[in-house]
Amino acid sequence: MWRSWRRRTVRDETLAAYAPPADPGTTTLEVEALYVATTPEGDPLERLAVEGLAFRGSARVEVHRKGVLLRIAGELPSFIPADRIAAAGTATYAIDRGVEPEGLVALTWIVDDRSEPEVPSRVDSYLRCRYPGDSARFVAAVNEIAAAPEAPQPEAEESEASDD
């Protein structure tokens, strides 16, 4: 297990959340949650060792106009700017956590990838809100500020067949 974790941290050493701004602005929503994991977008069973988001733990999550601030026990605070947030939605499972339908919140965002800054890497960060109703409020608050550009779509190859 130690070897696989070490390999993962080396593989993901260029990935990080963003440093919190000096003044993130007014808090529009604050929730208590269990931070579960961060995975590549659409691959909830492949954990990433993103700096500041590598370990599961209790968290206080704040939504601000400028972005989302995650304060996870044992980690430095991590910030996700609004222009890096694609969307938030619900999920049922992520690596090491399966819950009732829509029991997790998935926050899709563009990670700070220091090795490939021109190629945005999208990830999903999973949270389990502690109190009833917080998940829906969190998803709504995040989607209100989400401003990341759409993910690039592969270009469709034009058919060489003619319509003769």
Coordinates of C-alpha atoms in Angstrom, one line a residue:
M1 CA 0.0 0.0 0.0
W2 CA 2.8 2.4 0.8
R3 CA 4.4 1.8 -2.6
S4 CA 1.2 2.5 -4.5
W5 CA 0.6 5.7 -2.5
R6 CA 4.2 6.8 -3.1
R7 CA 3.8 6.2 -6.9
R8 CA 0.5 8.1 -6.9
T9 CA 2.1 11.2 -5.1
V10 CA 5.0 11.2 -7.6
R11 CA 2.5 10.9 -10.6
D12 CA 0.4 13.7 -9.3
E13 CA 3.0 16.0 -7.9
T14 CA 2.3 18.8 -10.4
L15 CA -1.4 18.9 -9.5
A16 CA -2.7 21.4 -6.9
A17 CA -5.6 23.4 -5.8
Y18 CA -5.1 27.2 -5.8
A19 CA -3.8 29.3 -2.9
P20 CA -6.6 31.1 -1.0
P21 CA -6.8 34.8 -1.8
A22 CA -6.2 37.3 0.9
D23 CA -9.8 38.3 0.8
P24 CA -12.2 35.8 -0.8
G25 CA -15.1 38.1 -0.3
T26 CA -18.4 37.6 1.4
T27 CA -19.3 34.0 2.3
T28 CA -22.6 33.1 0.6
L29 CA -22.8 29.6 2.1
E30 CA -20.8 27.6 4.6
V31 CA -21.3 23.8 5.2
E32 CA -19.7 21.1 7.2
A33 CA -18.8 18.0 5.2
L34 CA -16.6 15.0 4.9
Y35 CA -14.1 15.5 2.1
V36 CA -13.9 12.1 0.3
A37 CA -11.5 12.4 -2.6
T38 CA -10.5 14.1 -5.9
T39 CA -10.5 12.0 -9.1
P40 CA -10.1 12.6 -12.8
E41 CA -13.3 13.9 -14.2
G42 CA -15.7 11.1 -14.9
D43 CA -13.5 8.4 -13.2
P44 CA -14.7 8.2 -9.6
L45 CA -12.6 5.1 -8.8
E46 CA -9.1 6.6 -9.5
R47 CA -7.9 8.8 -6.6
L48 CA -5.6 11.7 -7.3
A49 CA -3.1 13.0 -4.8
V50 CA -3.8 16.6 -5.5
E51 CA -1.7 18.9 -3.2
G52 CA -4.0 20.1 -0.4
L53 CA -6.7 17.5 -1.3
A54 CA -4.9 14.2 -1.0
F55 CA -6.4 12.9 2.2
R56 CA -10.0 12.3 3.3
G57 CA -11.1 14.3 6.4
S58 CA -13.7 16.5 8.0
A59 CA -14.0 19.8 6.2
R60 CA -15.6 23.2 6.4
V61 CA -16.5 24.4 3.0
E62 CA -17.2 28.0 2.1
V63 CA -18.8 29.3 -1.1
H64 CA -17.8 32.9 -2.0
R65 CA -18.4 35.0 -5.1
K66 CA -14.8 34.5 -6.0
G67 CA -14.8 30.7 -5.5
V68 CA -14.9 27.8 -3.1
L69 CA -12.6 27.5 0.0
L70 CA -12.0 24.1 1.4
R71 CA -10.6 23.7 4.9
I72 CA -9.9 20.0 5.4
A73 CA -8.6 18.8 8.7
G74 CA -4.8 18.1 8.5
E75 CA -4.4 19.9 5.1
L76 CA -3.6 23.5 4.2
P77 CA -6.7 25.5 3.0
S78 CA -7.4 25.0 -0.7
F79 CA -9.2 27.4 -3.0
I80 CA -11.0 26.8 -6.3
P81 CA -11.6 30.1 -8.2
A82 CA -15.0 30.6 -9.7
D83 CA -13.5 30.7 -13.2
R84 CA -12.0 27.3 -12.7
I85 CA -15.3 25.7 -11.5
A86 CA -17.2 23.9 -14.2
A87 CA -20.2 22.6 -12.2
A88 CA -21.5 20.9 -9.1
G89 CA -23.9 17.9 -9.0
T90 CA -24.7 14.8 -7.0
A91 CA -23.1 11.4 -7.1
T92 CA -23.6 8.0 -5.4
Y93 CA -20.0 6.7 -5.2
A94 CA -16.4 7.7 -5.3
I95 CA -13.2 5.8 -4.4
D96 CA -13.7 4.3 -0.9
R97 CA -17.2 5.7 -0.3
G98 CA -20.6 4.4 -1.5
V99 CA -23.7 6.1 -0.2
E100 CA -27.4 6.3 -0.9
P101 CA -28.4 7.7 -4.3
E102 CA -27.2 11.4 -4.7
G103 CA -25.6 11.2 -1.2
L104 CA -22.3 12.9 -2.4
V105 CA -21.7 16.2 -4.0
A106 CA -19.3 16.2 -7.0
L107 CA -17.5 19.5 -7.7
T108 CA -16.0 19.5 -11.2
W109 CA -13.2 22.0 -11.7
I110 CA -9.9 22.7 -13.5
V111 CA -6.9 21.7 -11.4
D112 CA -3.7 23.8 -11.3
D113 CA -1.4 21.6 -13.4
R114 CA 2.0 23.1 -13.2
S115 CA 3.4 20.7 -15.9
E116 CA 0.7 21.4 -18.5
P117 CA -0.6 24.9 -17.9
E118 CA -2.0 25.2 -21.4
V119 CA -3.9 21.9 -21.3
P120 CA -6.5 22.2 -18.6
S121 CA -7.1 19.1 -16.5
R122 CA -10.6 18.6 -15.1
V123 CA -11.1 16.8 -11.9
D124 CA -14.1 15.9 -9.6
S125 CA -13.8 16.5 -5.9
Y126 CA -16.3 14.6 -3.8
L127 CA -17.9 15.8 -0.5
R128 CA -20.5 14.4 1.8
C129 CA -22.4 17.2 3.4
R130 CA -23.1 16.6 7.1
Y131 CA -26.6 18.0 7.4
P132 CA -29.8 17.4 5.4
G133 CA -30.5 20.0 2.8
D134 CA -26.9 21.2 2.7
S135 CA -26.1 19.2 -0.5
A136 CA -28.8 20.9 -2.5
R137 CA -27.9 24.3 -1.2
F138 CA -24.2 23.7 -1.9
V139 CA -24.9 22.5 -5.5
A140 CA -27.1 25.6 -6.2
A141 CA -24.6 28.0 -4.7
V142 CA -21.6 26.6 -6.6
N143 CA -23.5 26.4 -9.9
E144 CA -24.4 30.1 -9.4
I145 CA -20.7 31.1 -9.4
A146 CA -19.3 28.5 -11.8
A147 CA -17.6 30.2 -14.7
A148 CA -15.1 27.7 -16.2
P149 CA -15.1 27.4 -20.0
E150 CA -16.8 24.4 -21.5
A151 CA -14.6 21.3 -21.8
P152 CA -13.1 21.0 -25.3
Q153 CA -15.0 18.4 -27.4
P154 CA -13.2 16.2 -29.8
E155 CA -13.9 17.4 -33.4
A156 CA -16.2 15.1 -35.3
E157 CA -14.5 13.7 -38.4
E158 CA -16.3 14.5 -41.5
S159 CA -17.6 11.6 -43.5
E160 CA -16.0 11.1 -46.8
A161 CA -19.1 9.5 -48.3
S162 CA -20.9 11.7 -50.7
D163 CA -24.6 12.3 -50.9
D164 CA -24.8 11.5 -54.6

